[in-house]
Amino acid sequence: MKRTHTCGELRSSDLGREVCLQGWVRFSRDHGGVAFIDLADRYGITQVVFDPEDLPEGTDAESVSGAMRTFTRESVVSISGTVRERVEGTEDSRNPTGRVEVLITSAELLNRSRSPPFELGDQKEGVLPNEETRLKYRYLDLRRTEMVRSMEFRSRLVHLARQYLEKSGFLDIETPVLARTSPEGARDYIVPSRVHPGAFYALPQSPQLFKQMLMVASMDRYYQVARCFRDEDSRKDRQPEFTQLDMEMSFVDEKDIQDTVEALMAHIWMGIYSEELDIPFQRIGYREAMERFGSDKPDTRYGLEFVSLTDTVRDAPYEIFRKIISSGGIVSGINVKASLAGDRAVGRNEVDRYIQYAKKAGLGGLTWMRCEDGVLKSNITKYFTPEILEGIKRNLGAEEGDLVFLIAGPWKPTLEGGGLLRRKIAEDLDMIPEGRHSFLWIVDCPMFEIDPVSGKHDAFHHPFVLPTGPPGSENVGGACFDIVMDGNELGSGSLRIHDPAVQREVFRILGMSEEKIERDFGYFLEALSYGAPPHGGIAIGIDRFVSILLGKDTIREVIAFPKNKKAQSLLDEAPSKVDDEKLEELQIMSVAIDDFFDESDEEGE
RNA sequence: GCCCUGGUAGUGUAGCGGCCUAUCAUGAAGCCCUGUCGAGGCUUCGACACGGAUUCGAAUUCCGUCCAGGGCGCCA
């Protein structure tokens, strides 16, 4: 018999209906006579009851109870019966189907399940097995309601994005997964070519060049839910393969792209939360973000901002600051208000912990002062004049009991370290509002990042960003911008270079030889030379977006089959050794030592 | 490559160098039970990641290895 309803469907309005349900036995409760099964599928859970005192006509009680005895946990079963109201007082208000139950008249085991390696019930928050076990049995882990909801949410979000983009004239165009290796950027995953021994494809780190060439091809507006591959070490928000909502548009400026993304986000927001999203997003310049928040992806949902004190302490007879400032460094301060700390007094022990943390965060040290009796006090205030101390106090708005930290050193590492410290303090003091989200744009980025020692230029974003001035000029900016959500980089976009001469010049500045430029990017420069329109675009990290919205700690929670920290899939045990014959065919010889593989990999060879 | 944290029955956990033949829960197997819903009751089963060292004695201390996670580097 075919199922007539899902396990999340039946309501009081279905009373008396003859139904067939098929699903998984989540829990069963046999009371010696009356017996219950919680039958689950993706849609919900419905209670099935066997009641020997209320056997509907035509029920073969022996056969039903016999079948039910074979229903082990997580077995797939098919049951038929009549929808009836639950006995008064036994309704389950937590379950949408909780007012009804199915009085069973026939039961069939479709596929028996072995006893699962861990429990799949919902309510057991905090007793999940460790992630290793979850990933090994991911098909069971995904059966859990929480994971089903995550997958549904992700699907819904991607659908809303597609819906908006299609409506806005974007074309979904697929780009190759087998592509050319790119010389810059992350390490590539490479794929050998059988037809061309010794030559390799690379899996794309992003569809960057293809989408630009689609603009050359007059496609105007492109999008793709694109898988990207980067062979770099994992983090909780980084996987070897991940998904981007990739977009590109012709004849646009930066604001056009940002407007489009804001409207897209608003559409998604409305679709998911039935709420207007507050647009446009705040725009903060890169330098300002660094100087106020110590981050190029600041979380602005809480204060705790840095204030520059370089000028304030410039004349202080404090040798450490003097040296730093005279060599071009900065001094900046942050005020931990006494009122923020609340009950959690930030005492000497905590200050010492922050000093340790600061050192780990790359800061040379951490200076602290506390506002007591109207003045800043600490072990080093003797190196400052009362006027300078008053200046620090005023600039930071320090009041009685407040604790201020001063960081000092070269601009970037000092502010970055300060940003880590800022986040640490905010976490410790519970200042981060969970469940509230904030978007912002980081704009006005530099084109290049220059190594202070070697003078080597690196692209701040990537080499295809349109410089805002002559690429060779000092401190040239790039027409690029990041979208930041709750302190996470969600995506990054830019206008692109469409003039092949400019593109060539940028490659040169990045230190590439003419030969290398020609070999690696000749085809692309040629494409630009055939009437490439002004264009630009952005890519949004889907995994990160979904995980932030769902409040998950890692993107693995929103990826059906993620890899572990060592880039392995515990489920199918990829990567694996390949048969020698396959390698021979590809004319590949491995120099890896066999011992690298454990015994289970050696079997079957 | 480096740093940090952790590894006890299938799962989640307790476990001051001797009270450990290792706790509790869940699970599994069996029995009992006619309104539960993570049902309940009784019985049974089942573990100190691996190797070395210290010690009269190690789950516990130390060293190494392996495994997992977080971070640094890396991620144009």
XYZ file of C-alpha atoms in Angstrom, chain A residues 16-558:
543
model
C -11.853 9.115 10.916
C -9.692 9.007 7.821
C -8.171 5.720 6.707
C -4.471 6.417 6.233
C -1.212 4.710 5.423
C 1.975 6.131 6.879
C 5.520 5.083 6.118
C 8.538 6.201 8.029
C 11.115 5.420 10.670
C 10.422 4.011 14.114
C 11.874 6.718 16.356
C 10.595 5.439 19.709
C 8.273 2.668 20.670
C 6.523 2.068 23.958
C 4.954 -1.284 24.666
C 2.793 -1.271 27.769
C 2.086 -4.977 27.628
C -1.205 -4.390 25.920
C -1.561 -0.979 24.398
C 1.577 -0.074 22.479
C 2.788 3.087 20.808
C 5.139 3.899 17.994
C 6.471 7.357 17.244
C 6.697 7.199 13.484
C 9.049 9.814 12.057
C 9.996 11.189 8.698
C 11.368 14.494 7.487
C 8.011 16.168 7.998
C 7.305 15.247 11.559
C 6.323 12.576 14.027
C 2.965 10.874 14.330
C 1.911 8.613 17.143
C 0.688 5.203 16.098
C -1.213 3.148 18.631
C -2.095 -0.515 18.916
C -5.057 -0.905 21.225
C -6.219 -4.465 21.949
C -9.431 -3.123 23.510
C -10.306 -1.134 20.462
C -9.513 -3.240 17.442
C -11.252 -1.904 14.331
C -13.128 -4.414 12.281
C -10.936 -6.575 10.117
C -7.806 -6.080 12.207
C -5.614 -9.143 12.461
C -4.386 -8.441 15.978
C -1.903 -11.312 15.954
C -0.284 -10.218 12.730
C -0.146 -6.546 13.736
C 1.362 -7.129 17.165
C 3.701 -9.708 15.667
C 4.924 -7.254 13.072
C 5.279 -4.515 15.663
C 7.567 -6.728 17.711
C 10.016 -6.753 14.784
C 10.064 -2.967 14.593
C 13.471 -2.106 15.960
C 14.453 1.500 16.445
C 14.998 3.351 13.135
C 13.504 0.549 11.077
C 11.433 1.653 8.118
C 7.864 0.517 8.405
C 4.522 0.912 6.767
C 1.385 1.124 8.858
C -2.268 1.579 8.031
C -5.056 2.633 10.303
C -7.663 5.146 11.283
C -7.011 8.662 12.491
C -8.606 9.216 15.846
C -8.546 11.761 18.607
C -6.239 11.035 21.481
C -7.721 10.085 24.815
C -8.494 13.240 26.723
C -5.546 14.445 28.754
C -2.986 12.622 26.640
C -2.602 15.182 23.863
C 0.924 16.348 23.158
C 0.914 20.092 22.684
C 4.570 20.202 21.608
C 3.810 18.220 18.466
C 1.657 19.617 15.636
C 0.222 16.141 15.160
C -0.177 15.739 18.913
C -3.951 15.896 19.071
C -4.402 12.787 16.972
C -3.027 9.300 16.636
C -3.365 6.495 14.143
C -5.147 3.417 15.420
C -3.220 0.699 13.667
C -4.988 -1.973 11.631
C -2.055 -3.389 9.702
C 1.699 -3.151 9.945
C 4.571 -4.144 7.738
C 8.323 -4.011 8.213
C 9.809 -2.506 5.048
C 13.431 -2.557 6.104
C 14.896 -3.431 9.428
C 17.499 -1.144 10.971
C 20.453 -2.270 12.993
C 20.623 -0.638 16.369
C 21.913 2.847 15.554
C 25.331 3.843 16.919
C 23.839 6.876 18.607
C 20.426 8.148 19.521
C 18.482 10.255 17.056
C 15.806 11.687 19.332
C 15.483 15.462 19.492
C 15.258 16.512 23.062
C 18.666 15.266 23.968
C 20.468 18.520 23.517
C 24.048 18.230 24.626
C 24.290 14.489 24.409
C 25.242 14.272 20.777
C 28.147 11.970 20.089
C 31.368 13.629 19.094
C 31.595 14.884 15.590
C 33.736 12.031 14.384
C 30.914 9.596 15.014
C 28.336 11.935 13.535
C 30.330 12.306 10.337
C 31.010 8.607 9.986
C 27.261 7.937 10.150
C 26.237 11.204 8.548
C 23.145 9.631 6.971
C 21.898 8.951 10.492
C 23.009 12.299 11.829
C 21.124 13.993 9.014
C 18.017 12.048 10.017
C 17.880 14.098 13.219
C 15.274 16.816 13.174
C 17.843 19.517 13.797
C 19.810 18.538 10.706
C 16.683 18.152 8.606
C 15.707 21.688 9.600
C 19.145 22.985 8.672
C 18.978 21.388 5.243
C 15.472 22.735 4.714
C 16.567 26.200 5.754
C 19.532 26.137 3.424
C 17.418 24.934 0.534
C 14.869 27.647 1.194
C 17.527 30.335 1.344
C 19.136 29.255 -1.912
C 15.726 29.062 -3.525
C 14.914 32.621 -2.455
C 18.217 33.832 -3.841
C 17.554 32.152 -7.168
C 14.037 33.501 -7.201
C 15.243 37.063 -6.751
C 18.074 36.815 -9.242
C 15.971 35.161 -11.937
C 13.371 37.845 -11.461
C 16.096 40.440 -11.845
C 17.328 39.107 -15.155
C 20.309 37.101 -13.986
C 21.178 33.995 -15.956
C 22.211 30.831 -14.147
C 25.202 29.667 -16.159
C 27.424 26.774 -15.224
C 31.157 27.154 -15.470
C 33.700 24.347 -15.696
C 34.824 22.350 -12.722
C 37.771 21.094 -14.700
C 39.717 24.263 -15.308
C 43.184 25.653 -15.662
C 45.404 25.919 -12.619
C 45.796 29.468 -11.373
C 49.206 30.712 -10.326
C 48.085 33.078 -7.605
C 45.901 32.453 -4.628
C 45.247 29.290 -2.742
C 46.684 25.890 -3.471
C 44.748 24.103 -6.202
C 43.218 20.688 -6.165
C 44.560 19.156 -9.339
C 43.073 16.501 -11.562
C 45.249 14.524 -13.945
C 44.458 14.399 -17.634
C 44.506 10.914 -19.148
C 44.535 12.261 -22.684
C 47.400 14.594 -21.946
C 49.796 12.711 -19.700
C 51.663 15.023 -17.363
C 49.071 17.753 -17.717
C 46.492 18.593 -15.095
C 43.243 20.369 -14.654
C 42.577 22.295 -11.491
C 39.315 22.507 -9.616
C 38.335 26.179 -9.567
C 38.992 28.244 -6.455
C 36.127 30.328 -7.774
C 34.611 30.894 -11.220
C 36.281 34.322 -11.313
C 37.757 34.344 -14.805
C 34.888 32.441 -16.368
C 32.314 34.852 -15.062
C 34.352 37.766 -16.311
C 34.534 36.153 -19.723
C 30.766 35.683 -19.590
C 30.582 39.461 -19.298
C 32.816 39.749 -22.363
C 30.338 37.377 -23.962
C 27.535 39.915 -23.371
C 25.677 37.821 -20.791
C 25.393 40.999 -18.727
C 24.008 39.379 -15.633
C 25.231 36.006 -14.432
C 24.775 34.042 -11.269
C 25.593 30.568 -10.124
C 25.434 28.562 -6.957
C 28.996 27.537 -7.479
C 31.155 24.997 -5.745
C 34.649 26.288 -5.063
C 37.733 24.330 -4.104
C 40.769 25.444 -2.144
C 43.425 23.103 -0.876
C 44.188 24.983 2.317
C 43.872 23.991 5.954
C 40.348 23.958 7.309
C 38.798 26.159 9.946
C 35.388 26.046 11.517
C 34.201 28.359 8.736
C 36.411 26.955 5.978
C 36.092 23.685 4.080
C 38.132 22.366 1.156
C 35.026 22.664 -0.957
C 32.408 25.272 -0.285
C 29.552 27.010 -2.010
C 29.306 30.564 -3.197
C 26.446 32.509 -4.611
C 28.480 33.936 -7.441
C 27.296 36.978 -9.404
C 28.625 39.257 -12.099
C 27.120 42.265 -13.873
C 28.101 44.516 -16.753
C 27.916 48.312 -17.008
C 27.689 48.767 -13.261
C 29.420 50.728 -10.545
C 30.130 49.639 -7.001
C 26.843 50.943 -5.719
C 24.870 49.001 -8.335
C 26.388 45.779 -7.097
C 25.822 46.682 -3.464
C 22.234 47.730 -4.191
C 21.601 44.413 -5.883
C 22.999 42.465 -2.951
C 21.006 44.525 -0.464
C 17.809 43.928 -2.402
C 18.666 40.246 -2.656
C 19.242 40.048 1.079
C 16.012 41.910 1.747
C 14.164 39.408 -0.446
C 15.700 36.493 1.419
C 14.928 38.161 4.746
C 11.320 38.680 3.863
C 11.038 35.110 2.579
C 12.494 33.621 5.708
C 11.524 35.941 8.538
C 8.625 37.878 6.983
C 10.440 41.012 8.056
C 11.831 44.024 6.249
C 15.599 44.032 6.307
C 17.088 47.384 7.190
C 18.806 48.555 4.008
C 21.012 50.130 2.810
C 23.749 48.646 4.963
C 26.180 50.835 6.778
C 29.395 51.546 4.838
C 32.673 51.779 6.675
C 36.028 52.522 5.089
C 38.728 49.914 5.498
C 41.020 52.241 7.456
C 38.218 53.383 9.701
C 37.132 49.807 10.386
C 40.653 48.879 11.340
C 41.146 51.920 13.542
C 37.797 51.693 15.311
C 37.339 47.952 15.570
C 40.733 46.441 14.823
C 39.238 44.315 12.074
C 38.409 44.409 8.387
C 35.306 42.418 9.277
C 34.136 44.153 12.428
C 31.237 43.124 14.577
C 29.553 46.458 15.229
C 26.754 45.029 17.322
C 28.596 46.058 20.440
C 30.693 49.107 21.232
C 34.123 48.783 22.727
C 35.706 50.884 20.008
C 39.317 51.915 19.797
C 40.225 55.568 19.926
C 43.529 56.816 18.571
C 45.794 58.164 21.285
C 48.883 58.639 19.144
C 48.716 62.403 19.316
C 47.636 62.419 22.943
C 50.662 60.494 24.191
C 53.139 61.749 21.591
C 55.052 63.835 24.147
C 54.789 61.427 27.048
C 58.155 60.604 28.588
C 57.350 56.928 28.189
C 60.175 55.359 26.227
C 58.161 52.461 24.739
C 55.492 54.692 23.221
C 58.101 57.243 22.158
C 60.009 54.684 20.108
C 56.888 53.255 18.553
C 55.523 56.633 17.532
C 58.810 57.918 16.173
C 59.064 54.844 13.952
C 55.596 55.454 12.515
C 53.580 53.295 14.867
C 50.341 54.108 16.604
C 48.906 54.122 20.102
C 45.256 53.367 20.548
C 42.993 52.825 23.510
C 39.831 51.023 24.442
C 37.591 51.651 27.423
C 36.090 48.709 29.265
C 33.330 50.491 31.101
C 32.835 49.468 34.688
C 29.121 49.297 33.979
C 29.726 46.665 31.274
C 31.544 44.345 33.583
C 28.517 44.206 35.843
C 29.030 41.631 38.538
C 32.089 40.279 36.840
C 34.694 42.587 38.231
C 37.606 42.790 35.864
C 40.349 42.617 38.453
C 44.095 42.214 38.381
C 43.854 38.530 37.492
C 41.680 39.253 34.473
C 43.949 42.093 33.423
C 46.906 39.727 33.559
C 44.979 37.231 31.451
C 44.291 39.925 28.882
C 47.960 40.859 28.843
C 48.814 37.206 28.122
C 46.125 37.073 25.475
C 47.396 40.268 23.876
C 50.854 38.794 23.515
C 49.420 35.729 21.820
C 47.397 38.013 19.565
C 50.602 39.491 18.269
C 50.779 42.591 20.415
C 54.098 43.509 21.997
C 52.321 44.139 25.246
C 49.284 45.683 26.772
C 49.136 48.791 28.889
C 46.289 49.208 31.311
C 45.024 51.926 33.597
C 42.043 52.169 35.855
C 40.070 55.257 36.631
C 40.066 55.759 40.394
C 39.329 58.891 42.380
C 38.912 60.730 39.120
C 42.325 59.928 37.707
C 43.879 57.082 35.738
C 46.046 54.874 37.904
C 48.370 51.980 37.212
C 51.937 50.956 37.665
C 53.091 52.990 34.687
C 51.235 56.245 35.130
C 54.417 57.731 36.598
C 55.730 57.872 33.031
C 52.911 60.156 31.990
C 52.226 63.743 32.939
C 48.904 64.509 34.616
C 47.914 66.434 31.492
C 48.515 63.450 29.239
C 46.671 61.144 31.619
C 43.787 63.569 31.600
C 43.906 63.569 27.796
C 43.717 59.787 27.662
C 40.876 59.807 30.125
C 38.970 62.408 28.161
C 39.502 60.783 24.762
C 38.352 57.407 26.027
C 35.542 58.894 28.082
C 36.820 57.044 31.139
C 34.744 57.369 34.253
C 35.122 56.113 37.781
C 35.949 52.398 37.835
C 36.511 52.075 34.094
C 39.428 50.020 32.883
C 41.307 51.216 29.821
C 43.717 49.240 27.682
C 46.325 50.864 25.494
C 47.875 49.107 22.527
C 50.892 50.373 20.667
C 52.981 49.334 17.696
C 52.951 49.262 13.897
C 49.549 50.140 12.428
C 48.242 46.877 11.021
C 49.443 44.136 13.398
C 48.673 46.319 16.404
C 45.134 47.077 15.340
C 44.555 43.467 14.313
C 45.782 42.274 17.692
C 43.600 44.890 19.323
C 40.636 43.592 17.348
C 41.192 40.088 18.710
C 41.453 41.509 22.214
C 38.271 43.497 21.671
C 36.380 40.389 20.654
C 37.801 38.427 23.573
C 36.657 41.067 26.051
C 33.244 41.237 24.421
C 32.873 37.466 24.677
C 33.979 37.432 28.293
C 31.542 40.176 29.209
C 28.653 38.689 27.188
C 28.400 41.796 25.060
C 27.637 40.008 21.796
C 23.896 39.987 21.169
C 22.927 36.547 19.937
C 20.128 36.346 17.451
C 20.452 39.932 16.311
C 22.218 40.457 13.023
C 23.948 43.333 11.396
C 25.258 43.767 7.889
C 27.772 46.302 6.702
C 29.992 47.060 3.756
C 33.710 47.556 4.093
C 34.695 49.954 1.323
C 37.690 51.971 0.180
C 40.222 49.195 0.303
C 43.773 49.497 -0.930
C 44.656 47.827 -4.233
C 47.861 46.274 -2.962
C 49.303 45.131 0.270
C 52.989 45.937 0.401
C 55.398 43.939 2.492
C 57.237 46.551 4.568
C 60.478 44.584 4.402
C 60.676 43.236 0.861
C 58.463 45.830 -0.792
C 56.693 42.967 -2.523
C 53.183 43.809 -3.703
C 50.290 41.444 -3.048
C 46.785 41.963 -4.281
C 44.635 43.090 -1.358
C 41.635 41.258 -2.806
C 42.679 39.708 -6.078
C 44.539 40.838 -9.189
C 41.392 41.524 -11.220
C 40.115 44.374 -9.063
C 39.854 47.696 -10.856
C 42.369 50.156 -9.404
C 40.859 53.528 -8.574
C 43.871 55.305 -10.036
C 46.946 54.490 -12.065
C 47.943 51.053 -10.782
C 51.526 52.098 -10.241
C 50.714 55.182 -8.191
C 51.358 55.310 -4.479
C 48.648 53.941 -2.174
C 46.319 53.290 -5.072
C 42.919 52.066 -4.007
C 40.913 49.207 -5.403
C 37.248 49.271 -6.352
C 36.523 46.416 -4.010
C 34.292 45.890 -1.015
C 33.417 43.195 1.481
C 30.044 42.389 2.891
C 30.333 41.669 6.588
C 27.762 40.107 8.850
C 28.134 39.908 12.621
C 31.907 40.014 12.378
C 32.152 37.473 9.584
C 33.258 38.076 6.037
C 30.249 36.945 4.042
C 31.491 37.854 0.636
C 33.649 40.095 -1.350
C 33.037 41.963 -4.545
C 34.634 44.467 -6.824
C 34.617 46.201 -10.120
C 36.996 44.363 -12.423
C 39.618 45.558 -14.786
C 38.278 45.495 -18.338
C 41.254 47.128 -20.057
C 43.861 44.494 -20.922
C 46.683 47.022 -20.621
C 45.697 47.866 -17.049
C 45.337 44.187 -16.223
C 48.809 43.530 -17.641
C 50.199 46.381 -15.579
C 48.696 44.992 -12.367
C 50.211 41.585 -13.086
C 53.587 43.260 -13.531
C 53.280 45.137 -10.247
C 52.503 41.831 -8.578
C 55.890 40.665 -9.775
C 54.889 38.415 -12.635
C 57.225 38.145 -15.577
C 55.979 38.819 -19.114
C 56.377 35.127 -19.878
C 54.329 34.108 -16.864
C 51.638 36.655 -17.641
C 51.413 35.387 -21.188
C 51.446 31.734 -20.217
C 48.978 31.894 -17.340
C 46.692 34.725 -18.383
C 47.298 35.214 -22.102
C 43.901 33.807 -22.992
C 42.218 36.064 -20.458
C 44.004 39.216 -21.600
C 43.018 38.303 -25.111
C 39.400 37.989 -24.013
C 39.549 41.458 -22.480
C 40.869 42.797 -25.772
C 37.682 41.868 -27.637
C 35.356 44.485 -26.255
C 35.153 43.608 -22.587
C 32.467 45.770 -20.983
C 33.006 47.498 -17.677
C 31.824 44.946 -15.186
C 31.925 43.778 -11.631
C 30.431 41.320 -9.252
C 30.482 39.622 -5.917
C 30.403 36.186 -4.357
C 28.536 35.394 -1.151
C 29.572 32.466 0.994
C 26.445 30.370 1.304
C 27.773 28.030 3.969
C 28.761 30.911 6.214
C 25.557 32.810 5.614
C 23.373 29.848 6.487
C 25.431 28.873 9.517
C 25.319 32.406 10.943
C 21.567 32.669 10.449
C 21.054 29.330 12.151
C 23.454 30.206 14.945
C 25.681 27.219 14.231
C 29.251 27.138 15.453
C 30.650 25.645 12.272
C 29.707 25.537 8.616
C 29.899 21.752 8.857
C 26.490 21.928 10.510
C 24.933 23.250 7.318
